[in-house]
């Protein structure tokens, strides 16, 4: 297959680049310089426009966009462009120049906010708690619009709490950094009673490969998660044990704006096409 990866130097994008390059013709594009792996820099969308116009891709995966909930409250316009306008621009190009391509949009579980019921199915009410969550939800609606109005092959995936090698933010990276900096006591936000549905990056990539071959490209959304609820304090204690941290962990009992309390995904929709 000919695959175009947008946002190829990011955490998930880079994992996709490595995986799909093994057996496919893959071109990676990103706004950041990452020439050591052959990923092309595109600061103004001109390279992306040229590639989609001139090359008949079988698959286009959008891993681009901002992924910082706190920052979305500060630089809201930037977040809106990166996570919403950019998606529309890509789909407009596909509509006009590459209509047979399969398009996968990486969305986020942030669209759910604090759900009324666990596990969270794709039909659950969406209640974003941040501009980031709203913008990801808008991107899904744009994908649905272009799929239904212009018969494009497109879908969105709602990724829950991703982790893995190369992830330089969020819980595990934050924990490791704090454990290294202070061997006596560290403080974390929240209460420790919050929960997340963690999914390893290689499982995300495998799921995307599965969706390319068996997914429903009619504007559908799919949860990408493990389907397991992990409570933060238990996860922190396990991680501390693994790296032999003997210090104390305390919680601030306050949480940043935009962060949900408890998550566990219903992955049955993905399982119907072979997700394990």
PDB file of C-alpha atoms in Angstrom:
ATOM      1  CA  UNK A   1       0.000   0.000   0.000  1.00  0.00           C
ATOM      2  CA  UNK A   2       0.931   3.638  -0.423  1.00  0.00           C
ATOM      3  CA  UNK A   3       0.438   5.313   2.950  1.00  0.00           C
ATOM      4  CA  UNK A   4       0.697   8.984   3.900  1.00  0.00           C
ATOM      5  CA  UNK A   5       1.335   9.630   7.595  1.00  0.00           C
ATOM      6  CA  UNK A   6       0.602  13.149   8.826  1.00  0.00           C
ATOM      7  CA  UNK A   7       2.265  14.038  12.118  1.00  0.00           C
ATOM      8  CA  UNK A   8       4.801  11.273  11.581  1.00  0.00           C
ATOM      9  CA  UNK A   9       7.355  12.489  14.124  1.00  0.00           C
ATOM     10  CA  UNK A  10       4.907  12.513  17.052  1.00  0.00           C
ATOM     11  CA  UNK A  11       4.554   9.716  19.580  1.00  0.00           C
ATOM     12  CA  UNK A  12       1.886   7.673  17.776  1.00  0.00           C
ATOM     13  CA  UNK A  13       2.862   8.913  14.315  1.00  0.00           C
ATOM     14  CA  UNK A  14       6.448   7.742  14.739  1.00  0.00           C
ATOM     15  CA  UNK A  15       5.298   4.308  15.920  1.00  0.00           C
ATOM     16  CA  UNK A  16       3.038   4.103  12.850  1.00  0.00           C
ATOM     17  CA  UNK A  17       5.903   5.141  10.585  1.00  0.00           C
ATOM     18  CA  UNK A  18       8.143   2.351  11.895  1.00  0.00           C
ATOM     19  CA  UNK A  19       5.397  -0.292  11.728  1.00  0.00           C
ATOM     20  CA  UNK A  20       3.885   0.451   8.337  1.00  0.00           C
ATOM     21  CA  UNK A  21       7.237   1.100   6.622  1.00  0.00           C
ATOM     22  CA  UNK A  22       8.127  -2.567   6.970  1.00  0.00           C
ATOM     23  CA  UNK A  23       5.793  -3.796   4.230  1.00  0.00           C
ATOM     24  CA  UNK A  24       4.424  -0.642   2.583  1.00  0.00           C
ATOM     25  CA  UNK A  25       5.471   2.480   0.734  1.00  0.00           C
ATOM     26  CA  UNK A  26       5.171   5.119   3.461  1.00  0.00           C
ATOM     27  CA  UNK A  27       5.682   8.867   3.313  1.00  0.00           C
ATOM     28  CA  UNK A  28       5.787  10.716   6.630  1.00  0.00           C
ATOM     29  CA  UNK A  29       5.169  14.446   7.015  1.00  0.00           C
ATOM     30  CA  UNK A  30       5.422  16.684  10.069  1.00  0.00           C
ATOM     31  CA  UNK A  31       5.885  20.342  10.998  1.00  0.00           C
ATOM     32  CA  UNK A  32       8.958  19.333  13.026  1.00  0.00           C
ATOM     33  CA  UNK A  33      12.305  18.436  11.475  1.00  0.00           C
ATOM     34  CA  UNK A  34      12.951  14.716  11.674  1.00  0.00           C
ATOM     35  CA  UNK A  35      15.124  14.058   8.652  1.00  0.00           C
ATOM     36  CA  UNK A  36      17.064  11.180  10.219  1.00  0.00           C
ATOM     37  CA  UNK A  37      14.143   8.869   9.416  1.00  0.00           C
ATOM     38  CA  UNK A  38      13.220  10.399   6.099  1.00  0.00           C
ATOM     39  CA  UNK A  39      10.203  12.271   7.447  1.00  0.00           C
ATOM     40  CA  UNK A  40       9.487  15.387   5.376  1.00  0.00           C
ATOM     41  CA  UNK A  41       9.097  18.781   7.033  1.00  0.00           C
ATOM     42  CA  UNK A  42       5.989  20.774   6.095  1.00  0.00           C
ATOM     43  CA  UNK A  43       5.562  24.120   7.844  1.00  0.00           C
ATOM     44  CA  UNK A  44       2.794  25.603   5.721  1.00  0.00           C
ATOM     45  CA  UNK A  45       0.734  22.670   4.360  1.00  0.00           C
ATOM     46  CA  UNK A  46       2.280  23.073   0.899  1.00  0.00           C
ATOM     47  CA  UNK A  47       4.097  19.718   1.004  1.00  0.00           C
ATOM     48  CA  UNK A  48       0.972  17.893   2.182  1.00  0.00           C
ATOM     49  CA  UNK A  49      -1.080  19.556  -0.549  1.00  0.00           C
ATOM     50  CA  UNK A  50       1.456  18.581  -3.206  1.00  0.00           C
ATOM     51  CA  UNK A  51       1.686  14.979  -2.014  1.00  0.00           C
ATOM     52  CA  UNK A  52      -2.066  14.393  -1.913  1.00  0.00           C
ATOM     53  CA  UNK A  53      -2.493  16.109  -5.287  1.00  0.00           C
ATOM     54  CA  UNK A  54       0.242  14.181  -7.078  1.00  0.00           C
ATOM     55  CA  UNK A  55       0.195  10.741  -5.396  1.00  0.00           C
ATOM     56  CA  UNK A  56      -2.686   8.291  -5.272  1.00  0.00           C
ATOM     57  CA  UNK A  57      -2.435   7.081  -1.697  1.00  0.00           C
ATOM     58  CA  UNK A  58      -4.316   4.009  -0.555  1.00  0.00           C
ATOM     59  CA  UNK A  59      -4.373   5.196   3.068  1.00  0.00           C
ATOM     60  CA  UNK A  60      -3.902   8.570   4.767  1.00  0.00           C
ATOM     61  CA  UNK A  61      -3.530   8.532   8.561  1.00  0.00           C
ATOM     62  CA  UNK A  62      -3.814  11.807  10.444  1.00  0.00           C
ATOM     63  CA  UNK A  63      -1.641  11.629  13.559  1.00  0.00           C
ATOM     64  CA  UNK A  64      -1.063  15.392  13.468  1.00  0.00           C
ATOM     65  CA  UNK A  65      -2.475  17.958  15.868  1.00  0.00           C
ATOM     66  CA  UNK A  66      -1.878  19.221  19.367  1.00  0.00           C
ATOM     67  CA  UNK A  67      -2.435  16.889  22.315  1.00  0.00           C
ATOM     68  CA  UNK A  68      -2.209  19.106  25.374  1.00  0.00           C
ATOM     69  CA  UNK A  69      -5.386  19.690  27.359  1.00  0.00           C
ATOM     70  CA  UNK A  70      -3.952  22.443  29.553  1.00  0.00           C
ATOM     71  CA  UNK A  71      -2.426  24.266  26.603  1.00  0.00           C
ATOM     72  CA  UNK A  72      -5.752  24.217  24.766  1.00  0.00           C
ATOM     73  CA  UNK A  73      -7.185  26.580  27.397  1.00  0.00           C
ATOM     74  CA  UNK A  74      -4.356  29.050  26.700  1.00  0.00           C
ATOM     75  CA  UNK A  75      -3.719  28.754  22.945  1.00  0.00           C
ATOM     76  CA  UNK A  76      -7.267  27.842  21.960  1.00  0.00           C
ATOM     77  CA  UNK A  77      -7.031  29.174  18.412  1.00  0.00           C
ATOM     78  CA  UNK A  78      -3.893  27.130  17.734  1.00  0.00           C
ATOM     79  CA  UNK A  79      -5.559  24.008  19.113  1.00  0.00           C
ATOM     80  CA  UNK A  80      -8.655  24.646  16.980  1.00  0.00           C
ATOM     81  CA  UNK A  81      -6.598  24.985  13.819  1.00  0.00           C
ATOM     82  CA  UNK A  82      -4.418  21.928  14.521  1.00  0.00           C
ATOM     83  CA  UNK A  83      -7.212  19.583  15.547  1.00  0.00           C
ATOM     84  CA  UNK A  84     -10.158  20.833  13.479  1.00  0.00           C
ATOM     85  CA  UNK A  85      -9.294  23.123  10.561  1.00  0.00           C
ATOM     86  CA  UNK A  86      -6.337  20.936   9.555  1.00  0.00           C
ATOM     87  CA  UNK A  87      -8.614  17.878   9.302  1.00  0.00           C
ATOM     88  CA  UNK A  88     -11.063  19.767   7.088  1.00  0.00           C
ATOM     89  CA  UNK A  89      -8.217  20.963   4.853  1.00  0.00           C
ATOM     90  CA  UNK A  90      -6.951  17.409   4.389  1.00  0.00           C
ATOM     91  CA  UNK A  91     -10.416  16.036   3.661  1.00  0.00           C
ATOM     92  CA  UNK A  92     -11.065  18.770   1.117  1.00  0.00           C
ATOM     93  CA  UNK A  93      -7.883  17.764  -0.683  1.00  0.00           C
ATOM     94  CA  UNK A  94      -8.859  14.106  -0.577  1.00  0.00           C
ATOM     95  CA  UNK A  95     -12.301  14.962  -1.956  1.00  0.00           C
ATOM     96  CA  UNK A  96     -10.803  16.801  -4.909  1.00  0.00           C
ATOM     97  CA  UNK A  97      -7.601  14.879  -5.594  1.00  0.00           C
ATOM     98  CA  UNK A  98      -7.507  11.442  -3.946  1.00  0.00           C
ATOM     99  CA  UNK A  99     -11.100  10.353  -3.455  1.00  0.00           C
ATOM    100  CA  UNK A 100     -10.455   6.616  -3.196  1.00  0.00           C
ATOM    101  CA  UNK A 101      -8.026   6.899  -0.274  1.00  0.00           C
ATOM    102  CA  UNK A 102      -8.968   5.547   3.137  1.00  0.00           C
ATOM    103  CA  UNK A 103      -8.657   8.310   5.751  1.00  0.00           C
ATOM    104  CA  UNK A 104      -8.162   7.637   9.460  1.00  0.00           C
ATOM    105  CA  UNK A 105      -8.507  10.542  11.870  1.00  0.00           C
ATOM    106  CA  UNK A 106      -6.935  10.168  15.308  1.00  0.00           C
ATOM    107  CA  UNK A 107      -9.399  11.600  17.799  1.00  0.00           C
ATOM    108  CA  UNK A 108      -9.439  11.260  21.581  1.00  0.00           C
ATOM    109  CA  UNK A 109     -11.448   9.898  24.487  1.00  0.00           C
ATOM    110  CA  UNK A 110     -11.442  13.523  25.680  1.00  0.00           C
ATOM    111  CA  UNK A 111     -14.667  13.887  23.682  1.00  0.00           C
ATOM    112  CA  UNK A 112     -16.444  11.899  26.426  1.00  0.00           C
ATOM    113  CA  UNK A 113     -15.477  14.088  29.398  1.00  0.00           C
ATOM    114  CA  UNK A 114     -16.892  12.539  32.580  1.00  0.00           C
ATOM    115  CA  UNK A 115     -19.158   9.734  31.351  1.00  0.00           C
ATOM    116  CA  UNK A 116     -22.416   8.820  33.041  1.00  0.00           C
ATOM    117  CA  UNK A 117     -21.643   5.116  32.861  1.00  0.00           C
ATOM    118  CA  UNK A 118     -18.651   2.796  32.567  1.00  0.00           C
ATOM    119  CA  UNK A 119     -17.579   1.193  30.318  1.00  0.00           C
ATOM    120  CA  UNK A 120     -17.939   3.953  27.723  1.00  0.00           C
ATOM    121  CA  UNK A 121     -19.342   2.888  24.364  1.00  0.00           C
ATOM    122  CA  UNK A 122     -19.092   4.883  21.159  1.00  0.00           C
ATOM    123  CA  UNK A 123     -22.772   5.781  21.531  1.00  0.00           C
ATOM    124  CA  UNK A 124     -22.255   7.438  24.922  1.00  0.00           C
ATOM    125  CA  UNK A 125     -23.097  11.124  25.244  1.00  0.00           C
ATOM    126  CA  UNK A 126     -20.109  13.316  24.429  1.00  0.00           C
ATOM    127  CA  UNK A 127     -19.376  15.970  27.061  1.00  0.00           C
ATOM    128  CA  UNK A 128     -15.923  17.468  26.480  1.00  0.00           C
ATOM    129  CA  UNK A 129     -14.290  19.248  29.416  1.00  0.00           C
ATOM    130  CA  UNK A 130     -11.689  21.194  27.432  1.00  0.00           C
ATOM    131  CA  UNK A 131     -11.227  23.068  24.159  1.00  0.00           C
ATOM    132  CA  UNK A 132      -9.069  20.131  23.073  1.00  0.00           C
ATOM    133  CA  UNK A 133     -11.968  17.729  23.624  1.00  0.00           C
ATOM    134  CA  UNK A 134     -14.403  19.986  21.775  1.00  0.00           C
ATOM    135  CA  UNK A 135     -12.019  20.356  18.842  1.00  0.00           C
ATOM    136  CA  UNK A 136     -11.479  16.607  18.571  1.00  0.00           C
ATOM    137  CA  UNK A 137     -15.253  16.122  18.580  1.00  0.00           C
ATOM    138  CA  UNK A 138     -15.590  18.719  15.815  1.00  0.00           C
ATOM    139  CA  UNK A 139     -12.977  16.852  13.772  1.00  0.00           C
ATOM    140  CA  UNK A 140     -15.060  13.681  14.054  1.00  0.00           C
ATOM    141  CA  UNK A 141     -18.131  15.544  12.857  1.00  0.00           C
ATOM    142  CA  UNK A 142     -16.174  16.893   9.892  1.00  0.00           C
ATOM    143  CA  UNK A 143     -15.059  13.342   9.053  1.00  0.00           C
ATOM    144  CA  UNK A 144     -18.690  12.223   9.209  1.00  0.00           C
ATOM    145  CA  UNK A 145     -19.738  15.168   7.007  1.00  0.00           C
ATOM    146  CA  UNK A 146     -17.218  14.419   4.267  1.00  0.00           C
ATOM    147  CA  UNK A 147     -17.945  10.714   4.393  1.00  0.00           C
ATOM    148  CA  UNK A 148     -21.718  11.110   4.102  1.00  0.00           C
ATOM    149  CA  UNK A 149     -21.859  14.174   1.827  1.00  0.00           C
ATOM    150  CA  UNK A 150     -19.018  13.274  -0.546  1.00  0.00           C
ATOM    151  CA  UNK A 151     -18.800   9.491  -0.164  1.00  0.00           C
ATOM    152  CA  UNK A 152     -15.257   9.544   1.211  1.00  0.00           C
ATOM    153  CA  UNK A 153     -13.767   6.491   2.920  1.00  0.00           C
ATOM    154  CA  UNK A 154     -13.147   7.946   6.377  1.00  0.00           C
ATOM    155  CA  UNK A 155     -13.348   7.036  10.052  1.00  0.00           C
ATOM    156  CA  UNK A 156     -12.196   8.348  13.439  1.00  0.00           C
ATOM    157  CA  UNK A 157     -10.611   6.552  16.378  1.00  0.00           C
ATOM    158  CA  UNK A 158     -11.038   7.700  19.971  1.00  0.00           C
ATOM    159  CA  UNK A 159      -7.749   6.874  21.644  1.00  0.00           C
ATOM    160  CA  UNK A 160      -7.785   6.546  25.408  1.00  0.00           C
ATOM    161  CA  UNK A 161      -4.655   6.869  27.606  1.00  0.00           C
ATOM    162  CA  UNK A 162      -1.767   6.002  25.308  1.00  0.00           C
ATOM    163  CA  UNK A 163       1.656   5.109  26.692  1.00  0.00           C
ATOM    164  CA  UNK A 164       4.884   3.489  25.560  1.00  0.00           C
ATOM    165  CA  UNK A 165       8.461   4.071  24.470  1.00  0.00           C
ATOM    166  CA  UNK A 166       8.946   7.624  23.211  1.00  0.00           C
ATOM    167  CA  UNK A 167       6.090   9.156  25.233  1.00  0.00           C
ATOM    168  CA  UNK A 168       7.631  12.218  26.905  1.00  0.00           C
ATOM    169  CA  UNK A 169       4.660  13.476  28.886  1.00  0.00           C
ATOM    170  CA  UNK A 170       1.693  12.325  30.966  1.00  0.00           C
ATOM    171  CA  UNK A 171       1.658   9.872  33.849  1.00  0.00           C
ATOM    172  CA  UNK A 172       4.543   7.450  33.333  1.00  0.00           C
ATOM    173  CA  UNK A 173       7.044   9.984  32.000  1.00  0.00           C
ATOM    174  CA  UNK A 174       6.027  12.435  34.735  1.00  0.00           C
ATOM    175  CA  UNK A 175       6.395   9.742  37.382  1.00  0.00           C
ATOM    176  CA  UNK A 176       9.805   8.617  36.185  1.00  0.00           C
ATOM    177  CA  UNK A 177      11.078  12.202  36.013  1.00  0.00           C
ATOM    178  CA  UNK A 178       9.853  12.969  39.534  1.00  0.00           C
ATOM    179  CA  UNK A 179      11.194   9.704  40.961  1.00  0.00           C
ATOM    180  CA  UNK A 180      14.616  10.515  39.538  1.00  0.00           C
ATOM    181  CA  UNK A 181      14.562  14.088  40.881  1.00  0.00           C
ATOM    182  CA  UNK A 182      13.448  13.328  44.447  1.00  0.00           C
ATOM    183  CA  UNK A 183      14.029  10.095  46.319  1.00  0.00           C
ATOM    184  CA  UNK A 184      12.115  11.212  49.432  1.00  0.00           C
ATOM    185  CA  UNK A 185       8.669  12.461  48.391  1.00  0.00           C
ATOM    186  CA  UNK A 186       6.825  13.509  45.240  1.00  0.00           C
ATOM    187  CA  UNK A 187       3.445  15.157  44.747  1.00  0.00           C
ATOM    188  CA  UNK A 188       0.899  14.341  42.058  1.00  0.00           C
ATOM    189  CA  UNK A 189      -2.295  16.141  41.128  1.00  0.00           C
ATOM    190  CA  UNK A 190      -5.699  14.666  41.926  1.00  0.00           C
ATOM    191  CA  UNK A 191      -6.597  12.197  44.666  1.00  0.00           C
ATOM    192  CA  UNK A 192      -5.224   8.930  43.286  1.00  0.00           C
ATOM    193  CA  UNK A 193      -8.755   7.599  42.969  1.00  0.00           C
ATOM    194  CA  UNK A 194      -9.027   8.677  39.336  1.00  0.00           C
ATOM    195  CA  UNK A 195      -8.798   5.942  36.730  1.00  0.00           C
ATOM    196  CA  UNK A 196      -7.698   5.602  33.136  1.00  0.00           C
ATOM    197  CA  UNK A 197      -7.896   3.016  30.384  1.00  0.00           C
ATOM    198  CA  UNK A 198      -4.274   2.651  29.289  1.00  0.00           C
ATOM    199  CA  UNK A 199      -3.360   1.312  25.867  1.00  0.00           C
ATOM    200  CA  UNK A 200       0.190   0.566  24.738  1.00  0.00           C
ATOM    201  CA  UNK A 201       1.326   2.280  21.571  1.00  0.00           C
ATOM    202  CA  UNK A 202       2.008  -0.957  19.665  1.00  0.00           C
ATOM    203  CA  UNK A 203      -1.604  -2.004  20.325  1.00  0.00           C
ATOM    204  CA  UNK A 204      -2.781   1.319  18.898  1.00  0.00           C
ATOM    205  CA  UNK A 205      -0.764   0.753  15.741  1.00  0.00           C
ATOM    206  CA  UNK A 206      -1.992  -2.838  15.428  1.00  0.00           C
ATOM    207  CA  UNK A 207      -5.561  -1.578  15.793  1.00  0.00           C
ATOM    208  CA  UNK A 208      -5.037   0.961  13.008  1.00  0.00           C
ATOM    209  CA  UNK A 209      -3.717  -1.820  10.781  1.00  0.00           C
ATOM    210  CA  UNK A 210      -6.790  -3.883  11.623  1.00  0.00           C
ATOM    211  CA  UNK A 211      -9.097  -0.973  10.807  1.00  0.00           C
ATOM    212  CA  UNK A 212      -7.416  -0.369   7.452  1.00  0.00           C
ATOM    213  CA  UNK A 213      -8.294  -3.909   6.455  1.00  0.00           C
ATOM    214  CA  UNK A 214     -11.610  -4.474   8.228  1.00  0.00           C
ATOM    215  CA  UNK A 215     -12.942  -1.151   9.496  1.00  0.00           C
ATOM    216  CA  UNK A 216     -16.128   0.581   8.356  1.00  0.00           C
ATOM    217  CA  UNK A 217     -15.074   3.734   6.496  1.00  0.00           C
ATOM    218  CA  UNK A 218     -18.392   5.540   6.492  1.00  0.00           C
ATOM    219  CA  UNK A 219     -17.686   8.202   9.105  1.00  0.00           C
ATOM    220  CA  UNK A 220     -17.687   5.667  11.946  1.00  0.00           C
ATOM    221  CA  UNK A 221     -15.907   6.143  15.287  1.00  0.00           C
ATOM    222  CA  UNK A 222     -14.079   3.401  17.176  1.00  0.00           C
ATOM    223  CA  UNK A 223     -12.750   3.291  20.736  1.00  0.00           C
ATOM    224  CA  UNK A 224      -9.061   2.358  20.922  1.00  0.00           C
ATOM    225  CA  UNK A 225      -8.332   1.157  24.454  1.00  0.00           C
ATOM    226  CA  UNK A 226      -7.538  -1.930  26.494  1.00  0.00           C
ATOM    227  CA  UNK A 227     -11.009  -2.114  28.014  1.00  0.00           C
ATOM    228  CA  UNK A 228      -9.431  -2.248  31.497  1.00  0.00           C
ATOM    229  CA  UNK A 229      -9.850   0.391  34.217  1.00  0.00           C
ATOM    230  CA  UNK A 230      -6.615   1.208  36.067  1.00  0.00           C
ATOM    231  CA  UNK A 231      -6.774   3.393  39.165  1.00  0.00           C
ATOM    232  CA  UNK A 232      -4.029   6.002  39.359  1.00  0.00           C
ATOM    233  CA  UNK A 233      -2.772   5.272  42.880  1.00  0.00           C
ATOM    234  CA  UNK A 234      -2.520   1.518  42.226  1.00  0.00           C
ATOM    235  CA  UNK A 235      -0.734   2.221  38.947  1.00  0.00           C
ATOM    236  CA  UNK A 236       1.689   4.634  40.643  1.00  0.00           C
ATOM    237  CA  UNK A 237       2.509   2.129  43.388  1.00  0.00           C
ATOM    238  CA  UNK A 238       3.136  -0.621  40.828  1.00  0.00           C
ATOM    239  CA  UNK A 239       5.389   1.640  38.782  1.00  0.00           C
ATOM    240  CA  UNK A 240       7.293   2.685  41.928  1.00  0.00           C
ATOM    241  CA  UNK A 241       7.823  -0.978  42.795  1.00  0.00           C
ATOM    242  CA  UNK A 242       9.085  -1.799  39.306  1.00  0.00           C
ATOM    243  CA  UNK A 243      11.766   0.909  39.374  1.00  0.00           C
ATOM    244  CA  UNK A 244      12.470   0.431  43.094  1.00  0.00           C
ATOM    245  CA  UNK A 245      11.346   3.870  44.265  1.00  0.00           C
ATOM    246  CA  UNK A 246      11.228   3.929  48.068  1.00  0.00           C
ATOM    247  CA  UNK A 247       9.973   7.478  48.617  1.00  0.00           C
ATOM    248  CA  UNK A 248       6.509   8.741  49.493  1.00  0.00           C
ATOM    249  CA  UNK A 249       3.826   9.705  46.978  1.00  0.00           C
ATOM    250  CA  UNK A 250       1.288  12.323  48.047  1.00  0.00           C
ATOM    251  CA  UNK A 251      -1.653  13.847  46.172  1.00  0.00           C
ATOM    252  CA  UNK A 252      -2.676  17.488  45.945  1.00  0.00           C
ATOM    253  CA  UNK A 253      -6.423  16.648  46.021  1.00  0.00           C
ATOM    254  CA  UNK A 254      -6.914  19.156  43.211  1.00  0.00           C
ATOM    255  CA  UNK A 255      -7.130  18.478  39.500  1.00  0.00           C
ATOM    256  CA  UNK A 256      -6.306  20.496  36.395  1.00  0.00           C
ATOM    257  CA  UNK A 257      -9.223  21.836  34.372  1.00  0.00           C
ATOM    258  CA  UNK A 258     -10.317  19.559  31.550  1.00  0.00           C
ATOM    259  CA  UNK A 259      -9.292  16.233  33.068  1.00  0.00           C
ATOM    260  CA  UNK A 260     -11.895  13.489  33.592  1.00  0.00           C
ATOM    261  CA  UNK A 261     -12.256  11.426  36.754  1.00  0.00           C
ATOM    262  CA  UNK A 262     -12.781   7.852  35.587  1.00  0.00           C
ATOM    263  CA  UNK A 263     -12.431   6.071  32.273  1.00  0.00           C
ATOM    264  CA  UNK A 264     -12.944   2.560  31.013  1.00  0.00           C
ATOM    265  CA  UNK A 265     -13.755   1.915  27.375  1.00  0.00           C
ATOM    266  CA  UNK A 266     -16.169  -0.521  25.825  1.00  0.00           C
ATOM    267  CA  UNK A 267     -14.061  -2.084  23.062  1.00  0.00           C
ATOM    268  CA  UNK A 268     -16.698  -4.504  21.782  1.00  0.00           C
ATOM    269  CA  UNK A 269     -17.071  -2.628  18.482  1.00  0.00           C
ATOM    270  CA  UNK A 270     -13.377  -3.059  17.725  1.00  0.00           C
ATOM    271  CA  UNK A 271     -13.499  -6.681  18.883  1.00  0.00           C
ATOM    272  CA  UNK A 272     -16.134  -7.481  16.263  1.00  0.00           C
ATOM    273  CA  UNK A 273     -13.464  -7.023  13.577  1.00  0.00           C
ATOM    274  CA  UNK A 274     -10.757  -8.986  15.401  1.00  0.00           C
ATOM    275  CA  UNK A 275      -9.264  -6.801  18.150  1.00  0.00           C
ATOM    276  CA  UNK A 276      -7.933  -8.961  21.007  1.00  0.00           C
TER     277      UNK A 276
END
